[in-house]
Amino acid sequence: MTVETKLPYDKDYITQFSQDNNEPDWMRDLRLQALEQADALEMPQPDKTNISKWNFSKFKHDAAKGEKIASLDKLPEDIQDFLDKENAQENLLIQRNHTVAYASLSKKLEEKGVIFTDIFTALRDHEDLVKRYYMKDAVSVDEHRLTALHAALMNGGVFVYVPKNVQLEEPLQVIFWQEDPEVAMFNHVLVVADDNSSLTYVENYFSQNHEEETVANIVTEVIAGNNAQISFGGVDNFAEGTTGYINRRGVTYRDARIEWALGQMNDGNTVSENVTHLIGENSGSNAKTVSVGRGKQSQNFTSKIVHFGKFTEGHILQHGVMKDQARSIFNGIGKIEHGGSKSNAEQESRVLMLSKNARGDANPILLIDEDDVEAGHAASVGRVDPIQMYYLMSRGISRHEAERLVIHGFLAPVVNQLPIESVKTQLRQVIERKVY
């Protein structure tokens, strides 16, 4: 498969961009090597989705500096919807295009050694830590052309580090605001919980480029050390003009867990990967994803959990609602490697179609290379249950309201897992707008 990805960005541009951001030499060299590799690598080939005509090359890489935000009440209403207005948010970062517009971390967490900052500041102030994890354990530069382009053109993101034996009670939240309608977002998010630590992290992506074309090439790496616990919530809400490649990867070591709760509400064509490697014994992950497709968009979602260690446990839950002429593929993959005995891989993928021209495909896949394990899967694709509708309408509820209740109930198993109430509420509002 060949996709046009010739870029107006050469080695001189990359070198200058790295220098302008005061990056260490190893990051500049990684960028240049990745740019050279990109030309030789193939594009990813998502199952049953033709991306040959998708836009991956028409975008603006660098943007004008976004203005600082003096007060959260000065934010546009669409952005304020993400905030918890009833409780003061001490741990919040807002990236406006590629610029940090607002950043706050409580003094208590600073004193405990927690790092919560943008990726460029982290490269300058915490170089050794970033270098230890950046595109090593979870994502490789040379996986395919899009990962290489990401490494070469990374222009934003955050770094989170929680030291050993530190448990965070308050969530950390990041809002990535793509304000410039043409600017590309090559965001890199690196979240590390060291041994015996825990945290809740939530990120929100937002844009309003309904006509202008651009790209979002997002790579997220989540590393859970021995006995670490990470709750990761994300809501993606890119507008129709953004073509998205979103790659979220996790790695768990002994007795560690990563809980994923993802709302994928993009209006543009999207390829999304959520892959977790259970390396250590007795580690685990729950991967929960909800999506709503509309218009003529095409989406491909893959949730995959790979069991390496013994006694590991992985559960995948995917729920999607399709309307209009939207087409979506939901791949749920449970892989138990040889040596991962006593492990359990379970998955469930369900798609609800609201229109006769909408298409959804749920593909449960189990790949088992060990005999002493448990595994199971379930999948369904269908329309609104007429029995549920009859039951609700027989109690005086209108057809419109009855369908609304069925849809929210269908998506609730994922929506209810988001760890910040304001974000959960905002996701429900996005679902309302997309469905009706």
One Martini backbone bead per residue (centre of mass of N, CA, C, O) as a GRO file, in nm:
protein
  436
    1MET     BB    1   0.096   0.037   0.024
    2THR     BB    2   0.040   0.375  -0.101
    3VAL     BB    3   0.129   0.693   0.042
    4GLU     BB    4   0.132   1.025   0.033
    5THR     BB    5   0.435   1.181   0.220
    6LYS     BB    6   0.546   1.430   0.113
    7LEU     BB    7   0.763   1.672   0.257
    8PRO     BB    8   0.856   2.016   0.353
    9TYR     BB    9   1.071   1.841   0.540
   10ASP     BB   10   1.397   1.857   0.632
   11LYS     BB   11   1.695   1.842   0.790
   12ASP     BB   12   1.716   2.145   0.838
   13TYR     BB   13   1.446   2.181   0.975
   14ILE     BB   14   1.485   1.980   1.206
   15THR     BB   15   1.739   2.104   1.326
   16GLN     BB   16   1.611   2.383   1.385
   17PHE     BB   17   1.377   2.288   1.561
   18SER     BB   18   1.554   2.159   1.780
   19GLN     BB   19   1.716   2.414   1.848
   20ASP     BB   20   1.472   2.602   1.925
   21ASN     BB   21   1.407   2.374   2.171
   22ASN     BB   22   1.667   2.280   2.322
   23GLU     BB   23   1.773   2.006   2.243
   24PRO     BB   24   1.922   1.731   2.262
   25ASP     BB   25   2.122   1.545   2.063
   26TRP     BB   26   1.961   1.274   2.066
   27MET     BB   27   1.697   1.398   1.956
   28ARG     BB   28   1.801   1.504   1.692
   29ASP     BB   29   1.907   1.229   1.588
   30LEU     BB   30   1.638   1.081   1.597
   31ARG     BB   31   1.493   1.258   1.395
   32LEU     BB   32   1.683   1.216   1.151
   33GLN     BB   33   1.657   0.907   1.136
   34ALA     BB   34   1.349   0.903   1.101
   35LEU     BB   35   1.333   1.062   0.838
   36GLU     BB   36   1.497   0.853   0.676
   37GLN     BB   37   1.308   0.603   0.735
   38ALA     BB   38   1.028   0.692   0.622
   39ASP     BB   39   1.082   0.638   0.314
   40ALA     BB   40   1.118   0.308   0.360
   41LEU     BB   41   0.851   0.284   0.492
   42GLU     BB   42   0.554   0.161   0.557
   43MET     BB   43   0.241   0.165   0.590
   44PRO     BB   44  -0.010   0.100   0.757
   45GLN     BB   45  -0.249  -0.200   0.775
   46PRO     BB   46  -0.551  -0.187   0.835
   47ASP     BB   47  -0.812  -0.372   0.886
   48LYS     BB   48  -1.051  -0.314   0.639
   49THR     BB   49  -0.879  -0.036   0.569
   50ASN     BB   50  -0.858   0.231   0.341
   51ILE     BB   51  -0.574   0.478   0.341
   52SER     BB   52  -0.473   0.585   0.051
   53LYS     BB   53  -0.664   0.874   0.064
   54TRP     BB   54  -0.548   0.990   0.301
   55ASN     BB   55  -0.441   1.254   0.503
   56PHE     BB   56  -0.065   1.284   0.570
   57SER     BB   57   0.062   1.577   0.417
   58LYS     BB   58  -0.156   1.806   0.481
   59PHE     BB   59   0.027   2.053   0.658
   60LYS     BB   60   0.118   2.233   0.953
   61HIS     BB   61   0.378   2.225   1.180
   62ASP     BB   62   0.408   2.519   1.254
   63ALA     BB   63   0.320   2.763   1.505
   64ALA     BB   64   0.190   2.997   1.655
   65LYS     BB   65   0.192   3.130   1.947
   66GLY     BB   66   0.017   3.072   2.215
   67GLU     BB   67  -0.162   3.215   2.439
   68LYS     BB   68  -0.188   3.292   2.744
   69ILE     BB   69  -0.365   3.195   3.048
   70ALA     BB   70  -0.474   3.370   3.322
   71SER     BB   71  -0.773   3.241   3.312
   72LEU     BB   72  -1.012   2.996   3.296
   73ASP     BB   73  -1.260   3.200   3.233
   74LYS     BB   74  -1.122   3.271   2.936
   75LEU     BB   75  -1.222   3.037   2.811
   76PRO     BB   76  -1.379   2.868   2.607
   77GLU     BB   77  -1.661   2.689   2.645
   78ASP     BB   78  -1.560   2.421   2.517
   79ILE     BB   79  -1.319   2.401   2.724
   80GLN     BB   80  -1.470   2.433   3.000
   81ASP     BB   81  -1.616   2.154   2.988
   82PHE     BB   82  -1.353   1.996   3.101
   83LEU     BB   83  -1.401   2.126   3.369
   84ASP     BB   84  -1.398   2.145   3.723
   85LYS     BB   85  -1.611   2.378   3.875
   86GLU     BB   86  -1.639   2.261   4.180
   87ASN     BB   87  -1.325   2.204   4.162
   88ALA     BB   88  -1.015   2.266   4.216
   89GLN     BB   89  -0.746   2.277   3.971
   90GLU     BB   90  -0.407   2.202   4.029
   91ASN     BB   91  -0.373   1.968   3.786
   92LEU     BB   92  -0.295   2.154   3.498
   93LEU     BB   93  -0.278   2.133   3.130
   94ILE     BB   94  -0.246   2.366   2.848
   95GLN     BB   95  -0.242   2.315   2.497
   96ARG     BB   96  -0.174   2.564   2.246
   97ASN     BB   97  -0.107   2.390   2.017
   98HIS     BB   98   0.247   2.411   2.115
   99THR     BB   99   0.161   2.573   2.371
  100VAL     BB  100   0.183   2.668   2.693
  101ALA     BB  101  -0.099   2.827   2.853
  102TYR     BB  102  -0.126   2.622   3.106
  103ALA     BB  103   0.011   2.565   3.450
  104SER     BB  104  -0.045   2.315   3.719
  105LEU     BB  105   0.104   2.232   4.046
  106SER     BB  106   0.111   2.113   4.335
  107LYS     BB  107   0.312   2.144   4.605
  108LYS     BB  108   0.284   1.856   4.713
  109LEU     BB  109   0.381   1.712   4.449
  110GLU     BB  110   0.651   1.848   4.418
  111GLU     BB  111   0.769   1.742   4.695
  112LYS     BB  112   0.739   1.432   4.584
  113GLY     BB  113   0.853   1.446   4.265
  114VAL     BB  114   0.654   1.532   4.064
  115ILE     BB  115   0.607   1.518   3.707
  116PHE     BB  116   0.439   1.800   3.519
  117THR     BB  117   0.501   1.846   3.176
  118ASP     BB  118   0.630   1.938   2.905
  119ILE     BB  119   0.837   1.790   2.673
  120PHE     BB  120   1.054   2.019   2.645
  121THR     BB  121   1.111   2.064   2.942
  122ALA     BB  122   1.189   1.769   3.001
  123LEU     BB  123   1.439   1.760   2.811
  124ARG     BB  124   1.591   1.978   2.984
  125ASP     BB  125   1.525   1.888   3.306
  126HIS     BB  126   1.476   1.545   3.229
  127GLU     BB  127   1.657   1.381   3.029
  128ASP     BB  128   1.715   1.096   3.148
  129LEU     BB  129   1.423   1.005   3.182
  130VAL     BB  130   1.326   1.035   2.893
  131LYS     BB  131   1.546   0.857   2.756
  132ARG     BB  132   1.467   0.586   2.900
  133TYR     BB  133   1.154   0.582   2.747
  134TYR     BB  134   1.170   0.698   2.465
  135MET     BB  135   1.085   0.488   2.231
  136LYS     BB  136   1.117   0.172   2.372
  137ASP     BB  137   0.900  -0.008   2.536
  138ALA     BB  138   0.635   0.061   2.344
  139VAL     BB  139   0.765   0.237   2.098
  140SER     BB  140   0.880   0.235   1.766
  141VAL     BB  141   1.010   0.406   1.511
  142ASP     BB  142   1.015   0.141   1.285
  143GLU     BB  143   0.724   0.026   1.234
  144HIS     BB  144   0.643   0.283   1.052
  145ARG     BB  145   0.587   0.574   0.894
  146LEU     BB  146   0.425   0.716   1.128
  147THR     BB  147   0.633   0.674   1.357
  148ALA     BB  148   0.864   0.820   1.214
  149LEU     BB  149   0.722   1.093   1.173
  150HIS     BB  150   0.679   1.144   1.468
  151ALA     BB  151   0.978   1.149   1.556
  152ALA     BB  152   1.057   1.386   1.359
  153LEU     BB  153   0.777   1.592   1.430
  154MET     BB  154   0.765   1.648   1.713
  155ASN     BB  155   0.547   1.929   1.876
  156GLY     BB  156   0.436   1.781   2.146
  157GLY     BB  157   0.343   1.744   2.495
  158VAL     BB  158   0.398   1.510   2.774
  159PHE     BB  159   0.534   1.466   3.116
  160VAL     BB  160   0.509   1.184   3.346
  161TYR     BB  161   0.622   1.149   3.697
  162VAL     BB  162   0.622   0.887   3.947
  163PRO     BB  163   0.755   0.800   4.214
  164LYS     BB  164   0.835   0.603   4.444
  165ASN     BB  165   0.578   0.552   4.673
  166VAL     BB  166   0.358   0.731   4.510
  167GLN     BB  167   0.028   0.855   4.576
  168LEU     BB  168  -0.235   0.974   4.382
  169GLU     BB  169  -0.545   1.141   4.438
  170GLU     BB  170  -0.513   1.345   4.224
  171PRO     BB  171  -0.566   1.442   3.917
  172LEU     BB  172  -0.436   1.455   3.589
  173GLN     BB  173  -0.468   1.724   3.341
  174VAL     BB  174  -0.512   1.744   2.977
  175ILE     BB  175  -0.528   2.002   2.718
  176PHE     BB  176  -0.564   1.973   2.363
  177TRP     BB  177  -0.547   2.266   2.155
  178GLN     BB  178  -0.655   2.301   1.818
  179GLU     BB  179  -0.670   2.613   1.696
  180ASP     BB  180  -0.527   2.578   1.444
  181PRO     BB  181  -0.668   2.450   1.148
  182GLU     BB  182  -0.363   2.354   1.013
  183VAL     BB  183  -0.226   2.230   1.243
  184ALA     BB  184  -0.022   1.990   1.351
  185MET     BB  185  -0.033   1.693   1.574
  186PHE     BB  186   0.276   1.575   1.731
  187ASN     BB  187   0.214   1.397   1.993
  188HIS     BB  188   0.384   1.329   2.312
  189VAL     BB  189   0.309   1.079   2.561
  190LEU     BB  190   0.460   1.040   2.896
  191VAL     BB  191   0.388   0.776   3.133
  192VAL     BB  192   0.527   0.731   3.470
  193ALA     BB  193   0.522   0.458   3.707
  194ASP     BB  194   0.673   0.373   3.963
  195ASP     BB  195   0.726   0.188   4.210
  196ASN     BB  196   0.444   0.182   4.409
  197SER     BB  197   0.259   0.358   4.230
  198SER     BB  198   0.003   0.624   4.159
  199LEU     BB  199  -0.246   0.724   3.899
  200THR     BB  200  -0.439   0.989   3.738
  201TYR     BB  201  -0.509   1.028   3.384
  202VAL     BB  202  -0.622   1.306   3.170
  203GLU     BB  203  -0.726   1.351   2.824
  204ASN     BB  204  -0.783   1.623   2.576
  205TYR     BB  205  -0.915   1.659   2.246
  206PHE     BB  206  -0.933   1.969   2.039
  207SER     BB  207  -1.132   2.081   1.751
  208GLN     BB  208  -1.254   2.314   1.452
  209ASN     BB  209  -1.172   2.175   1.160
  210HIS     BB  210  -1.409   2.125   0.921
  211GLU     BB  211  -1.237   2.211   0.644
  212GLU     BB  212  -0.962   2.198   0.723
  213GLU     BB  213  -0.658   2.034   0.669
  214THR     BB  214  -0.515   1.775   0.883
  215VAL     BB  215  -0.300   1.636   1.150
  216ALA     BB  216  -0.297   1.349   1.382
  217ASN     BB  217   0.006   1.234   1.557
  218ILE     BB  218  -0.029   1.001   1.815
  219VAL     BB  219   0.184   0.927   2.105
  220THR     BB  220   0.151   0.684   2.373
  221GLU     BB  221   0.327   0.622   2.689
  222VAL     BB  222   0.276   0.355   2.935
  223ILE     BB  223   0.442   0.308   3.255
  224ALA     BB  224   0.440   0.022   3.481
  225GLY     BB  225   0.568  -0.060   3.751
  226ASN     BB  226   0.607  -0.223   4.017
  227ASN     BB  227   0.299  -0.206   4.160
  228ALA     BB  228   0.156  -0.024   3.963
  229GLN     BB  229  -0.105   0.239   3.913
  230ILE     BB  230  -0.310   0.310   3.617
  231SER     BB  231  -0.531   0.577   3.520
  232PHE     BB  232  -0.666   0.613   3.184
  233GLY     BB  233  -0.804   0.904   3.033
  234GLY     BB  234  -0.985   0.965   2.712
  235VAL     BB  235  -1.074   1.245   2.482
  236ASP     BB  236  -1.160   1.249   2.143
  237ASN     BB  237  -1.222   1.577   1.942
  238PHE     BB  238  -1.195   1.581   1.632
  239ALA     BB  239  -1.246   1.719   1.350
  240GLU     BB  240  -1.313   1.656   1.018
  241GLY     BB  241  -1.018   1.771   0.909
  242THR     BB  242  -0.892   1.538   1.085
  243THR     BB  243  -0.639   1.311   1.056
  244GLY     BB  244  -0.604   1.006   1.247
  245TYR     BB  245  -0.322   0.895   1.452
  246ILE     BB  246  -0.366   0.669   1.735
  247ASN     BB  247  -0.110   0.573   1.982
  248ARG     BB  248  -0.161   0.349   2.253
  249ARG     BB  249   0.074   0.245   2.506
  250GLY     BB  250   0.150  -0.038   2.724
  251VAL     BB  251   0.339  -0.124   3.036
  252THR     BB  252   0.373  -0.411   3.252
  253TYR     BB  253   0.474  -0.508   3.555
  254ARG     BB  254   0.488  -0.639   3.840
  255ASP     BB  255   0.166  -0.605   3.970
  256ALA     BB  256   0.049  -0.433   3.746
  257ARG     BB  257  -0.172  -0.154   3.625
  258ILE     BB  258  -0.396  -0.074   3.342
  259GLU     BB  259  -0.651   0.174   3.295
  260TRP     BB  260  -0.877   0.207   3.028
  261ALA     BB  261  -1.061   0.517   2.914
  262LEU     BB  262  -1.213   0.566   2.591
  263GLY     BB  263  -1.315   0.853   2.391
  264GLN     BB  264  -1.405   0.831   2.038
  265MET     BB  265  -1.513   1.152   1.876
  266ASN     BB  266  -1.438   1.174   1.596
  267ASP     BB  267  -1.502   1.315   1.254
  268GLY     BB  268  -1.266   1.184   1.130
  269ASN     BB  269  -1.039   0.999   1.009
  270THR     BB  270  -0.942   0.686   1.189
  271VAL     BB  271  -0.655   0.552   1.362
  272SER     BB  272  -0.660   0.311   1.638
  273GLU     BB  273  -0.430   0.226   1.906
  274ASN     BB  274  -0.451  -0.025   2.183
  275VAL     BB  275  -0.160  -0.135   2.357
  276THR     BB  276  -0.075  -0.410   2.586
  277HIS     BB  277   0.205  -0.515   2.788
  278LEU     BB  278   0.236  -0.808   2.986
  279ILE     BB  279   0.524  -0.872   3.151
  280GLY     BB  280   0.449  -0.922   3.436
  281GLU     BB  281   0.358  -1.082   3.692
  282ASN     BB  282   0.034  -1.022   3.781
  283SER     BB  283  -0.068  -0.852   3.556
  284GLY     BB  284  -0.286  -0.578   3.414
  285SER     BB  285  -0.584  -0.504   3.195
  286ASN     BB  286  -0.820  -0.247   3.104
  287ALA     BB  287  -1.003  -0.198   2.788
  288LYS     BB  288  -1.198   0.096   2.724
  289THR     BB  289  -1.428   0.167   2.445
  290VAL     BB  290  -1.577   0.456   2.285
  291SER     BB  291  -1.798   0.519   1.992
  292VAL     BB  292  -1.888   0.772   1.734
  293GLY     BB  293  -2.037   0.761   1.413
  294ARG     BB  294  -2.043   0.991   1.125
  295GLY     BB  295  -2.131   1.032   0.823
  296LYS     BB  296  -1.830   0.945   0.614
  297GLN     BB  297  -1.664   0.813   0.809
  298SER     BB  298  -1.353   0.640   0.891
  299GLN     BB  299  -1.280   0.357   1.116
  300ASN     BB  300  -1.003   0.217   1.324
  301PHE     BB  301  -1.007  -0.025   1.590
  302THR     BB  302  -0.747  -0.130   1.829
  303SER     BB  303  -0.748  -0.383   2.078
  304LYS     BB  304  -0.453  -0.490   2.270
  305ILE     BB  305  -0.343  -0.786   2.455
  306VAL     BB  306  -0.024  -0.892   2.585
  307HIS     BB  307   0.095  -1.203   2.715
  308PHE     BB  308   0.391  -1.284   2.908
  309GLY     BB  309   0.314  -1.328   3.184
  310LYS     BB  310   0.216  -1.471   3.455
  311PHE     BB  311  -0.099  -1.422   3.572
  312THR     BB  312  -0.246  -1.264   3.358
  313GLU     BB  313  -0.484  -0.981   3.285
  314GLY     BB  314  -0.729  -0.931   3.012
  315HIS     BB  315  -0.965  -0.662   2.919
  316ILE     BB  316  -1.205  -0.610   2.655
  317LEU     BB  317  -1.406  -0.306   2.574
  318GLN     BB  318  -1.637  -0.243   2.296
  319HIS     BB  319  -1.830   0.053   2.200
  320GLY     BB  320  -2.050   0.127   1.915
  321VAL     BB  321  -2.186   0.407   1.717
  322MET     BB  322  -2.373   0.417   1.408
  323LYS     BB  323  -2.421   0.663   1.144
  324ASP     BB  324  -2.530   0.704   0.845
  325GLN     BB  325  -2.208   0.640   0.663
  326ALA     BB  326  -2.054   0.504   0.869
  327ARG     BB  327  -1.727   0.336   0.927
  328SER     BB  328  -1.636   0.048   1.137
  329ILE     BB  329  -1.357  -0.104   1.308
  330PHE     BB  330  -1.339  -0.377   1.555
  331ASN     BB  331  -1.047  -0.479   1.726
  332GLY     BB  332  -1.000  -0.773   1.929
  333ILE     BB  333  -0.689  -0.862   2.102
  334GLY     BB  334  -0.575  -1.175   2.232
  335LYS     BB  335  -0.237  -1.245   2.358
  336ILE     BB  336  -0.065  -1.555   2.431
  337GLU     BB  337   0.231  -1.634   2.523
  338HIS     BB  338   0.483  -1.822   2.566
  339GLY     BB  339   0.469  -1.850   2.931
  340GLY     BB  340   0.158  -1.739   2.993
  341SER     BB  341   0.055  -1.882   3.232
  342LYS     BB  342  -0.252  -1.843   3.395
  343SER     BB  343  -0.406  -1.676   3.194
  344ASN     BB  344  -0.641  -1.398   3.098
  345ALA     BB  345  -0.857  -1.358   2.802
  346GLU     BB  346  -1.086  -1.090   2.742
  347GLN     BB  347  -1.374  -1.006   2.517
  348GLU     BB  348  -1.578  -0.714   2.393
  349SER     BB  349  -1.784  -0.644   2.096
  350ARG     BB  350  -2.008  -0.361   2.022
  351VAL     BB  351  -2.257  -0.272   1.767
  352LEU     BB  352  -2.456   0.020   1.686
  353MET     BB  353  -2.709   0.081   1.440
  354LEU     BB  354  -2.903   0.371   1.308
  355SER     BB  355  -2.844   0.310   0.999
  356LYS     BB  356  -2.862   0.157   0.689
  357ASN     BB  357  -2.560   0.282   0.594
  358ALA     BB  358  -2.430   0.172   0.826
  359ARG     BB  359  -2.102   0.037   0.946
  360GLY     BB  360  -2.011  -0.261   1.133
  361ASP     BB  361  -1.710  -0.430   1.277
  362ALA     BB  362  -1.656  -0.724   1.474
  363ASN     BB  363  -1.323  -0.851   1.587
  364PRO     BB  364  -1.250  -1.138   1.744
  365ILE     BB  365  -0.918  -1.220   1.885
  366LEU     BB  366  -0.733  -1.527   1.940
  367LEU     BB  367  -0.385  -1.580   2.059
  368ILE     BB  368  -0.256  -1.905   2.144
  369ASP     BB  369   0.070  -2.027   2.308
  370GLU     BB  370  -0.093  -2.158   2.556
  371ASP     BB  371  -0.261  -2.409   2.758
  372ASP     BB  372  -0.271  -2.268   3.063
  373VAL     BB  373  -0.568  -2.108   3.007
  374GLU     BB  374  -0.784  -1.822   2.965
  375ALA     BB  375  -1.060  -1.766   2.721
  376GLY     BB  376  -1.265  -1.499   2.563
  377HIS     BB  377  -1.559  -1.409   2.351
  378ALA     BB  378  -1.751  -1.120   2.215
  379ALA     BB  379  -2.001  -1.040   1.951
  380SER     BB  380  -2.185  -0.750   1.806
  381VAL     BB  381  -2.428  -0.661   1.540
  382GLY     BB  382  -2.676  -0.392   1.546
  383ARG     BB  383  -2.982  -0.279   1.637
  384VAL     BB  384  -3.222  -0.150   1.789
  385ASP     BB  385  -3.411  -0.279   2.031
  386PRO     BB  386  -3.750  -0.328   2.012
  387ILE     BB  387  -3.808  -0.419   2.305
  388GLN     BB  388  -3.690  -0.176   2.448
  389MET     BB  389  -3.868   0.032   2.307
  390TYR     BB  390  -4.141  -0.080   2.395
  391TYR     BB  391  -4.100  -0.062   2.699
  392LEU     BB  392  -4.060   0.248   2.711
  393MET     BB  393  -4.316   0.343   2.545
  394SER     BB  394  -4.526   0.201   2.742
  395ARG     BB  395  -4.432   0.449   2.959
  396GLY     BB  396  -4.447   0.734   2.780
  397ILE     BB  397  -4.207   0.732   2.591
  398SER     BB  398  -4.055   0.854   2.343
  399ARG     BB  399  -3.880   0.754   2.078
  400HIS     BB  400  -3.645   0.950   2.102
  401GLU     BB  401  -3.591   0.903   2.408
  402ALA     BB  402  -3.559   0.597   2.397
  403GLU     BB  403  -3.312   0.592   2.211
  404ARG     BB  404  -3.131   0.760   2.392
  405LEU     BB  405  -3.130   0.564   2.635
  406VAL     BB  406  -3.010   0.321   2.486
  407ILE     BB  407  -2.742   0.452   2.404
  408HIS     BB  408  -2.637   0.531   2.684
  409GLY     BB  409  -2.651   0.240   2.794
  410PHE     BB  410  -2.452   0.118   2.584
  411LEU     BB  411  -2.203   0.328   2.673
  412ALA     BB  412  -2.169   0.326   2.991
  413PRO     BB  413  -1.934   0.117   3.058
  414VAL     BB  414  -1.725   0.349   2.974
  415VAL     BB  415  -1.810   0.631   3.068
  416ASN     BB  416  -1.811   0.551   3.384
  417GLN     BB  417  -1.476   0.525   3.392
  418LEU     BB  418  -1.423   0.805   3.409
  419PRO     BB  419  -1.229   0.993   3.658
  420ILE     BB  420  -1.384   1.263   3.562
  421GLU     BB  421  -1.677   1.420   3.586
  422SER     BB  422  -1.652   1.646   3.370
  423VAL     BB  423  -1.565   1.455   3.139
  424LYS     BB  424  -1.806   1.272   3.146
  425THR     BB  425  -2.011   1.495   3.080
  426GLN     BB  426  -1.880   1.584   2.812
  427LEU     BB  427  -1.913   1.314   2.666
  428ARG     BB  428  -2.219   1.310   2.673
  429GLN     BB  429  -2.246   1.568   2.501
  430VAL     BB  430  -2.106   1.459   2.248
  431ILE     BB  431  -2.300   1.228   2.201
  432GLU     BB  432  -2.549   1.401   2.157
  433ARG     BB  433  -2.438   1.556   1.905
  434LYS     BB  434  -2.375   1.296   1.725
  435VAL     BB  435  -2.662   1.154   1.730
  436TYR     BB  436  -2.853   1.444   1.690
   0.00000   0.00000   0.00000
